[in-house]
């Protein structure tokens, strides 16, 4: 198992804020909209630096998405910012009609995704958003794993013409990807080469998968660990190659089983080269209040859950 | 009657009325041909749309630029009046008149509700899921301000459509942010699918509500060409003064055809062969059927 160093502890949303600021400096067409969560989304720096390109929508997400569609029609590259819950479920029809079906170049940037939002509880935690967004034809869906990857993705998506859903989170989290990385939409990050089991992971659970990989290595199991930051379009070549090599698969994500990364992997494998799969994800439940760590344990999204899933899937090989 | 030079926009009111008569024929023939669509609201807004596209707006139909750079932009929020939109777009050279024959049929660019998905010239956003157009128009108006483009963004909305909450989010944003290059026109026909608005959700006085939100408002008779031209001119002269503009446009659904006028019954119903013939008798061909 390769050694992955922790460089720092930072929230992924701060990576978004830093990326947006950097992007704003080099691309005048980038504009940002926020629905009364500028501090939470770390958009303050962009707002300060480029007040004429920042639009405070107020607590009115539907209008924010519509205005973003209009700004995009006028040739701008709008980035909208609010919690994942209010970025997706609350405005699904606005995204469907005015953004996705209309083919608009809008970047929907969503923080506080998943149970790691913590104490606010299930009203603000969303575990369905990847599914909602990936069902929309033409929508790119990205879930980043640390500060550096989030920053790189924020900058990279401006180069892609079309709607993008960028998902990140609230808690401080290990930073372990390179600050100099080049983010490529739809291309996996192959973290560790192994022949025994494939672990496809996204978002905060990438770090958990790395920790699981270390435990598995001690047990004599070499995992092929692959970070799938882009859930759609899926890097089908990398997934099929790894699954063919190892013969069994574990998926790990902070999302429901329905509609998440695991569901995309299962569809791909079932249609092309069926292999046993275990999914580390939430099974048809809402979250609740608690600390991020407590919630990850209670909802079966911890390192030990990934290790157990690997043990189980190896028996089904 | 020939209108070879109609794009020069020196048409007088009588000529515009002639064009409107032809557009009404188009609407009825399109809806009849496919036995589906929304003739009522389309007929009601015909005079306004003809005035906008043949006289008031500054734009190029070809080549069509979706970003509306250096031209006025029109967003149709009440997308169900698509037959009217398509007829006017075709008759202003955005696409071929022949294409009107494909309305609502398989493989057509003229979808039941307007869409950008098939690159139909003249359409900038998919609409028809009500309540979304004003926000998009607002976004386009903001993009024009960022680019220092002095042209105007127009948005036509239905009155029933104002029941959608998103409109009020847009209305408060527009005045708070002094978006004064935006003119929203509300088709005040007082009808919606299930009946009259006063029975269903009678907020009635839209004008005072827009005013309470900080908009400058005007009123006009949307079925009187002279009144439309005068009030659009007046509204335009009030742009750039720190307030978004709303025009309460009183129309009659089904205007131009006596048995369709003033009732919600023709909101989404196609005429039969006999009804079409009877309607077309009241609307003589002027600049030629498609």
XYZ file of C-alpha atoms in Angstrom:
607
model
C 0.000 0.000 0.000
C 1.383 3.383 -0.986
C 1.942 5.849 1.811
C -0.425 8.827 1.595
C 0.657 11.772 3.740
C -1.689 14.183 5.469
C -0.571 17.662 4.390
C -3.067 19.655 6.435
C -6.608 19.668 7.852
C -8.990 21.907 5.906
C -12.622 21.934 4.807
C -13.382 21.199 1.159
C -15.652 24.276 0.966
C -12.589 26.446 1.611
C -11.024 24.788 -1.425
C -14.041 25.957 -3.393
C -13.663 29.516 -2.064
C -9.956 29.590 -2.889
C -10.541 28.137 -6.355
C -13.301 30.622 -7.112
C -11.100 33.560 -6.118
C -8.206 32.338 -8.253
C -10.523 31.704 -11.190
C -12.097 35.144 -10.811
C -8.688 36.720 -11.212
C -7.953 35.009 -14.490
C -11.393 34.840 -16.085
C -13.523 37.993 -16.253
C -16.562 36.051 -17.422
C -16.823 34.158 -14.148
C -19.634 35.480 -11.955
C -20.875 34.139 -8.624
C -24.311 33.982 -7.035
C -25.076 33.042 -3.467
C -28.306 32.526 -1.516
C -27.450 34.098 1.838
C -24.642 31.650 2.687
C -21.601 33.589 1.526
C -19.633 32.823 4.695
C -20.583 29.142 4.775
C -19.631 28.725 1.120
C -16.388 30.693 1.604
C -17.357 33.068 -1.201
C -16.450 36.198 0.792
C -13.081 36.644 -0.856
C -14.580 36.568 -4.356
C -17.302 38.986 -3.227
C -14.718 41.395 -1.801
C -12.420 41.216 -4.801
C -15.115 41.339 -7.511
C -18.208 43.036 -6.049
C -19.625 43.792 -9.498
C -19.454 40.101 -10.424
C -21.050 38.829 -7.226
C -24.835 38.610 -6.877
C -26.491 38.174 -3.510
C -29.726 36.334 -4.323
C -31.055 36.312 -0.781
C -32.905 33.268 0.530
C -34.385 32.623 -2.884
C -32.673 29.696 -4.560
C -35.149 29.259 -7.407
C -34.532 32.789 -8.643
C -30.790 32.308 -8.158
C -30.750 29.303 -10.503
C -32.920 31.120 -13.051
C -30.679 34.197 -12.976
C -27.653 31.958 -13.405
C -29.296 30.483 -16.520
C -29.856 34.008 -17.829
C -26.295 35.110 -17.059
C -25.009 32.006 -18.828
C -27.194 32.787 -21.845
C -25.585 36.221 -21.915
C -22.143 34.591 -22.127
C -21.123 34.630 -18.467
C -19.932 31.606 -16.470
C -22.071 31.640 -13.333
C -21.151 29.723 -10.185
C -24.053 29.344 -7.754
C -23.367 28.600 -4.114
C -25.588 27.227 -1.371
C -25.947 24.019 0.655
C -26.273 20.815 -1.378
C -29.834 20.382 -0.158
C -30.930 23.787 -1.450
C -28.765 23.446 -4.571
C -30.620 20.394 -5.808
C -33.876 19.162 -4.281
C -35.235 22.626 -3.621
C -34.623 23.807 -7.175
C -34.851 20.609 -9.181
C -37.304 21.913 -11.749
C -35.396 25.174 -12.217
C -32.229 23.168 -12.874
C -34.064 20.727 -15.121
C -35.817 23.307 -17.336
C -33.703 26.445 -17.237
C -30.247 24.860 -16.918
C -30.013 21.223 -18.025
C -32.643 21.033 -20.787
C -31.656 24.497 -21.952
C -27.977 23.437 -22.048
C -26.730 26.366 -19.961
C -23.156 26.775 -18.788
C -24.044 26.986 -15.091
C -21.843 25.589 -12.305
C -23.980 24.517 -9.362
C -21.629 24.440 -6.385
C -22.955 22.688 -3.335
C -21.486 22.612 0.137
C -22.538 20.811 3.328
C -23.387 17.627 1.416
C -24.047 14.415 3.316
C -24.215 13.603 7.006
C -20.895 15.323 7.771
C -22.841 18.580 7.861
C -23.429 17.356 11.400
C -25.565 18.908 14.100
C -28.102 20.732 11.904
C -29.707 17.367 11.180
C -31.515 15.797 8.245
C -33.370 18.957 7.169
C -30.016 20.269 5.970
C -28.125 17.065 5.216
C -28.752 15.618 1.792
C -27.895 12.090 0.709
C -29.896 12.095 -2.539
C -28.239 14.923 -4.460
C -25.833 12.922 -6.629
C -28.744 10.815 -7.822
C -30.925 13.825 -8.539
C -28.208 15.531 -10.535
C -26.843 12.538 -12.423
C -30.304 11.729 -13.762
C -30.371 14.994 -15.685
C -29.180 14.469 -19.274
C -25.908 16.296 -19.939
C -25.189 17.178 -16.307
C -21.602 16.591 -15.131
C -21.476 15.419 -11.489
C -18.340 15.828 -9.381
C -17.782 15.030 -5.690
C -14.373 16.116 -4.439
C -12.366 14.498 -1.646
C -10.197 17.219 -0.093
C -9.298 20.911 -0.149
C -6.798 20.713 -2.986
C -8.971 18.578 -5.227
C -11.943 20.879 -4.631
C -9.881 23.936 -5.499
C -8.545 22.310 -8.668
C -12.009 21.129 -9.708
C -13.538 24.575 -9.128
C -11.027 26.036 -11.565
C -11.216 23.185 -14.077
C -14.981 23.181 -14.549
C -14.867 26.695 -16.029
C -13.157 25.128 -19.042
C -16.031 22.702 -19.604
C -18.961 24.248 -21.481
C -22.194 22.953 -19.955
C -23.939 22.374 -16.653
C -21.869 20.981 -13.782
C -22.821 19.898 -10.270
C -19.856 20.267 -7.903
C -20.375 18.692 -4.479
C -18.258 19.261 -1.387
C -18.666 19.513 2.375
C -18.431 21.289 5.669
C -16.007 19.604 8.116
C -12.271 19.996 8.384
C -10.864 16.949 6.648
C -7.390 15.596 5.853
C -5.728 17.253 2.860
C -3.827 14.567 0.959
C -3.948 15.384 -2.766
C -1.322 17.532 -4.456
C -1.752 21.311 -4.447
C -0.311 21.269 -7.988
C -2.678 18.630 -9.376
C -4.352 19.075 -12.722
C -8.019 18.207 -12.389
C -9.420 16.328 -15.356
C -13.192 15.844 -15.531
C -14.069 12.174 -16.033
C -10.594 10.765 -15.298
C -10.022 8.736 -12.144
C -7.160 9.149 -9.666
C -5.593 5.739 -9.225
C -4.470 5.897 -5.593
C -3.125 2.384 -5.050
C -2.455 -0.593 -7.304
C -3.719 -3.922 -5.989
C -5.032 -7.217 -7.355
C -7.396 -8.476 -4.683
C -10.337 -6.062 -4.639
C -11.311 -2.779 -6.299
C -12.373 0.057 -4.013
C -14.111 2.870 -5.908
C -14.525 5.856 -3.636
C -15.632 9.478 -3.819
C -15.841 12.586 -1.603
C -14.986 12.439 2.073
C -14.901 8.642 1.976
C -11.760 8.627 -0.164
C -9.737 9.262 2.984
C -11.624 6.458 4.758
C -10.852 4.142 1.835
C -7.145 4.978 2.103
C -7.192 4.163 5.827
C -9.061 0.927 5.032
C -6.435 0.126 2.411
C -3.696 0.340 5.062
C -5.582 -2.029 7.394
C -6.253 -4.429 4.517
C -2.572 -4.366 3.528
C -1.682 -5.441 7.066
C -4.132 -8.315 6.600
C -2.344 -9.268 3.362
C -5.071 -7.898 1.085
C -3.917 -5.501 -1.664
C -6.726 -3.189 -2.716
C -6.912 -1.382 -6.045
C -8.050 1.990 -4.701
C -9.504 4.390 -7.214
C -10.883 7.844 -6.531
C -13.842 8.566 -8.757
C -14.300 12.301 -8.347
C -16.405 12.502 -11.501
C -19.467 10.323 -11.068
C -20.788 11.457 -14.420
C -19.366 11.021 -16.978
C -17.951 7.901 -15.362
C -14.455 6.761 -16.347
C -15.818 3.464 -17.616
C -12.478 2.272 -19.001
C -10.728 2.596 -15.637
C -13.593 0.998 -13.709
C -13.975 -1.986 -16.045
C -10.218 -2.543 -16.186
C -9.867 -2.569 -12.424
C -12.907 -4.800 -11.862
C -11.662 -7.268 -14.493
C -8.295 -7.376 -12.735
C -9.540 -7.853 -9.160
C -12.830 -9.668 -9.761
C -14.715 -7.939 -6.936
C -15.739 -4.418 -6.031
C -16.499 -2.199 -3.038
C -17.924 1.295 -3.504
C -17.718 3.984 -0.821
C -19.548 7.308 -0.689
C -21.393 9.667 1.611
C -24.704 9.243 -0.218
C -27.663 6.928 -0.494
C -27.155 3.603 -2.256
C -29.974 4.684 -4.573
C -28.604 7.065 -7.148
C -25.043 7.283 -5.935
C -21.637 6.235 -7.227
C -22.239 2.606 -6.265
C -25.385 2.530 -8.316
C -23.505 3.866 -11.373
C -20.755 1.258 -10.915
C -23.297 -1.577 -10.553
C -25.055 -0.503 -13.742
C -21.783 -0.388 -15.652
C -20.630 -3.795 -14.381
C -24.006 -5.494 -14.840
C -24.159 -4.349 -18.459
C -20.554 -5.226 -19.294
C -18.800 -7.602 -16.933
C -20.756 -8.565 -13.805
C -18.729 -8.865 -10.588
C -19.800 -9.079 -6.947
C -20.230 -5.609 -5.420
C -20.628 -4.372 -1.848
C -21.747 -0.804 -1.295
C -20.654 1.377 1.587
C -23.452 3.951 1.478
C -26.648 4.813 3.335
C -29.538 2.468 2.675
C -32.820 4.381 2.307
C -32.529 6.551 5.424
C -32.465 10.212 6.375
C -29.606 11.486 8.548
C -29.867 13.087 11.998
C -28.061 15.455 14.376
C -24.641 14.491 15.717
C -20.980 15.176 15.126
C -19.636 14.246 11.692
C -17.546 11.424 13.168
C -20.443 10.009 15.180
C -22.695 10.141 12.139
C -20.185 8.433 9.848
C -19.982 5.566 12.364
C -23.726 5.315 12.950
C -24.554 5.429 9.233
C -21.980 2.785 8.316
C -19.606 5.100 6.439
C -16.411 4.579 8.423
C -13.075 2.886 7.717
C -14.182 -0.283 9.494
C -17.288 -0.476 7.300
C -15.109 -0.438 4.185
C -12.856 -3.170 5.639
C -15.921 -5.303 6.466
C -17.347 -4.745 2.976
C -14.062 -5.939 1.460
C -14.042 -9.077 3.620
C -17.611 -9.795 2.571
C -17.090 -9.226 -1.145
C -13.920 -11.355 -1.165
C -16.034 -14.317 -0.015
C -18.395 -13.770 -2.936
C -15.598 -13.748 -5.508
C -50.362 43.269 -49.543
C -46.584 42.952 -49.535
C -44.321 43.436 -46.564
C -40.961 42.889 -48.169
C -39.483 45.676 -46.122
C -41.158 44.902 -42.834
C -37.872 44.426 -41.045
C -37.133 48.090 -41.594
C -39.677 48.705 -38.867
C -41.252 51.694 -40.473
C -44.593 49.943 -40.433
C -47.610 51.869 -39.329
C -50.281 50.667 -36.980
C -52.614 49.549 -39.783
C -49.866 47.446 -41.359
C -49.023 45.867 -38.023
C -52.675 44.934 -37.581
C -52.595 43.264 -40.988
C -49.605 41.204 -39.909
C -51.336 40.315 -36.649
C -54.302 39.000 -38.631
C -51.971 36.719 -40.562
C -50.252 35.557 -37.391
C -53.650 34.689 -35.901
C -54.359 32.579 -38.991
C -51.021 30.839 -38.479
C -51.819 30.075 -34.843
C -55.172 28.524 -35.616
C -53.883 26.531 -38.584
C -50.892 25.226 -36.587
C -52.989 24.163 -33.624
C -55.671 22.689 -35.873
C -53.140 20.709 -37.936
C -51.838 18.816 -34.924
C -55.058 19.022 -32.902
C -53.181 20.254 -29.859
C -51.696 23.435 -28.462
C -52.841 26.637 -26.820
C -54.772 29.025 -29.069
C -56.482 31.194 -26.412
C -53.482 32.954 -24.876
C -51.692 32.979 -28.236
C -54.487 34.929 -29.911
C -54.706 37.272 -26.921
C -51.022 38.256 -27.088
C -50.736 38.426 -30.880
C -50.973 42.208 -31.231
C -48.308 42.713 -28.583
C -45.894 40.187 -30.073
C -46.288 41.605 -33.564
C -45.623 45.097 -32.209
C -42.526 43.869 -30.390
C -40.949 41.901 -33.231
C -42.031 44.089 -36.167
C -41.612 47.519 -34.619
C -40.280 47.940 -31.120
C -37.342 45.625 -30.561
C -33.857 46.129 -31.906
C -32.501 42.738 -32.984
C -31.086 40.650 -35.794
C -32.935 37.477 -36.733
C -30.122 36.159 -38.895
C -27.567 35.140 -37.906
C -29.290 34.543 -34.593
C -27.051 35.020 -31.540
C -28.257 33.213 -28.460
C -26.300 35.584 -26.193
C -28.246 38.569 -27.559
C -25.101 40.661 -27.732
C -25.826 44.308 -28.619
C -29.522 43.695 -29.204
C -32.796 43.599 -27.310
C -33.718 40.226 -25.892
C -37.166 38.720 -25.500
C -37.957 35.916 -23.049
C -41.339 34.201 -23.319
C -42.068 32.925 -19.831
C -45.566 31.631 -20.579
C -44.126 29.141 -23.048
C -47.460 27.508 -23.846
C -48.276 30.329 -26.262
C -45.607 28.825 -28.494
C -47.686 28.864 -31.728
C -47.709 32.664 -31.540
C -43.989 32.794 -30.722
C -43.105 30.456 -33.603
C -45.276 32.287 -36.117
C -43.725 35.648 -35.231
C -40.187 34.211 -35.231
C -40.709 32.588 -38.631
C -42.309 35.682 -40.104
C -39.364 37.812 -38.937
C -36.907 35.537 -40.691
C -35.527 33.549 -37.763
C -36.334 30.306 -39.587
C -38.330 29.149 -42.578
C -42.102 29.645 -42.644
C -42.363 26.084 -43.909
C -41.154 24.830 -40.553
C -44.433 25.982 -38.969
C -45.951 22.851 -40.535
C -43.927 20.713 -38.152
C -45.335 22.290 -34.954
C -45.646 19.706 -32.147
C -44.849 16.803 -34.501
C -42.164 14.156 -34.088
C -38.615 15.300 -34.966
C -39.646 18.954 -35.068
C -37.653 21.850 -33.654
C -41.007 23.442 -32.843
C -41.662 21.608 -29.600
C -44.948 21.951 -27.744
C -43.195 24.455 -25.499
C -40.176 26.439 -26.721
C -36.795 24.764 -26.222
C -33.190 25.529 -27.030
C -32.376 21.824 -27.289
C -32.803 21.748 -31.073
C -31.112 25.104 -31.754
C -34.255 26.811 -32.938
C -33.329 30.367 -33.874
C -35.052 32.947 -31.688
C -35.373 30.777 -28.584
C -32.895 31.408 -25.753
C -34.316 29.304 -22.929
C -36.747 26.428 -22.493
C -39.952 27.743 -20.941
C -43.370 26.440 -20.130
C -42.733 25.180 -16.642
C -44.306 28.369 -15.365
C -42.690 31.016 -13.226
C -39.110 30.690 -14.457
C -38.817 33.184 -17.312
C -38.546 36.348 -15.249
C -35.503 35.036 -13.365
C -33.815 34.155 -16.650
C -34.658 37.576 -18.098
C -33.196 39.112 -14.957
C -29.986 37.134 -15.429
C -29.767 38.324 -19.040
C -30.357 41.901 -17.909
C -27.508 41.551 -15.387
C -25.220 40.167 -18.071
C -26.022 43.192 -20.262
C -25.136 45.543 -17.420
C -21.827 43.734 -16.885
C -21.044 44.172 -20.578
C -22.247 47.777 -20.643
C -24.760 46.793 -23.317
C -27.575 49.356 -23.262
C -30.207 47.190 -24.911
C -33.347 46.037 -23.137
C -34.516 42.643 -21.901
C -38.253 41.988 -22.243
C -40.177 39.240 -20.537
C -43.776 38.271 -21.279
C -45.537 36.381 -18.507
C -49.050 35.131 -17.905
C -51.121 36.547 -15.061
C -51.973 33.097 -13.693
C -48.256 32.372 -13.818
C -47.734 34.950 -11.073
C -49.101 32.368 -8.662
C -45.643 30.752 -8.858
C -43.503 31.954 -5.957
C -40.276 32.186 -7.934
C -41.656 35.289 -9.692
C -41.821 37.172 -6.412
C -38.223 36.221 -5.636
C -37.269 37.726 -8.985
C -39.483 40.772 -8.463
C -37.818 41.639 -5.150
C -34.324 41.026 -6.527
C -34.908 43.245 -9.565
C -35.995 46.323 -7.618
C -33.457 45.859 -4.805
C -30.684 45.693 -7.388
C -32.106 48.478 -9.586
C -32.278 46.303 -12.684
C -33.666 49.076 -14.878
C -32.983 47.504 -18.271
C -35.800 45.007 -17.797
C -39.418 45.346 -18.911
C -41.810 42.633 -17.724
C -45.160 42.508 -19.471
C -47.954 40.643 -17.715
C -50.665 39.254 -19.965
C -53.624 40.254 -17.824
C -56.295 38.080 -19.437
C -57.771 37.101 -16.074
C -58.043 33.429 -16.988
C -56.217 30.240 -16.160
C -56.838 26.599 -17.012
C -59.341 25.840 -14.292
C -61.308 29.055 -14.728
C -61.098 32.735 -13.967
C -58.226 33.902 -11.812
C -60.573 35.726 -9.466
C -62.152 32.356 -8.585
C -58.894 30.420 -8.342
C -56.346 32.721 -6.724
C -57.726 36.203 -6.915
C -54.873 38.538 -6.179
C -56.367 40.686 -8.967
C -54.381 43.896 -8.733
C -50.941 42.851 -9.892
C -49.901 46.377 -10.703
C -50.047 47.661 -7.137
C -48.171 44.598 -5.923
C -45.311 45.245 -8.336
C -45.360 48.878 -7.202
C -45.176 47.795 -3.571
C -42.072 45.825 -4.515
C -40.505 48.977 -5.990
C -41.259 48.597 -9.695
C -42.345 51.318 -12.080
C -45.623 50.219 -13.672
C -47.728 51.044 -16.712
C -50.974 49.790 -18.122
C -52.051 49.161 -21.669
C -54.659 47.497 -23.801
C -52.834 44.577 -25.379
C -55.433 44.253 -28.110
C -55.139 47.821 -29.343
C -52.125 48.413 -31.566
C -51.950 52.178 -31.020
C -52.158 51.764 -27.273
C -49.396 49.119 -27.346
C -47.076 51.305 -29.428
C -47.647 54.367 -27.260
C -47.149 52.574 -23.964
C -44.120 50.574 -25.040
C -42.540 53.836 -26.110
C -43.423 55.366 -22.754
C -42.052 52.333 -20.869
C -38.831 52.435 -22.884
C -38.346 56.103 -22.066
C -38.495 55.118 -18.388
C -35.719 52.507 -18.561
C -32.364 53.398 -17.081
C -33.933 55.255 -14.180
C -33.166 52.878 -11.357
C -36.370 50.815 -11.447
C -37.440 47.684 -13.283
C -40.619 48.171 -15.316
C -43.845 46.186 -15.336
C -46.649 46.667 -17.817
C -50.061 45.339 -16.912
C -51.326 44.395 -20.349
C -55.054 43.815 -20.490
C -55.963 41.320 -23.217
C -58.820 39.037 -24.119
C -58.008 35.377 -24.529
C -58.914 34.288 -28.033
C -58.936 37.878 -29.335
C -59.677 38.131 -33.053
C -62.129 35.240 -33.182
C -65.545 36.082 -31.761
C -66.467 32.655 -30.425
C -63.088 32.185 -28.745
C -62.884 35.606 -27.105
C -62.951 36.207 -23.375
C -63.212 32.625 -22.138
C -60.679 30.188 -20.709
C -62.374 27.383 -22.682
C -59.882 27.825 -25.554
C -56.798 27.788 -23.356
C -55.595 24.417 -24.577
C -58.172 23.180 -27.065
C -57.741 22.829 -30.831
C -60.515 23.882 -33.194
C -62.390 21.297 -35.273
C -62.527 21.594 -39.094
C -65.778 23.566 -38.898
C -64.529 25.808 -36.099
C -61.312 26.504 -38.000
C -63.231 27.461 -41.128
C -65.506 29.742 -39.129
C -62.531 31.356 -37.374
C -60.528 31.897 -40.569
C -63.512 33.672 -42.157
C -62.962 36.366 -39.550
C -59.221 36.522 -40.292
C -58.625 37.090 -44.019
C -55.218 36.142 -45.397
C -52.982 39.243 -45.551
C -49.324 38.455 -46.177
C -49.846 34.860 -47.248
C -50.400 31.562 -45.446
C -47.411 29.360 -44.692
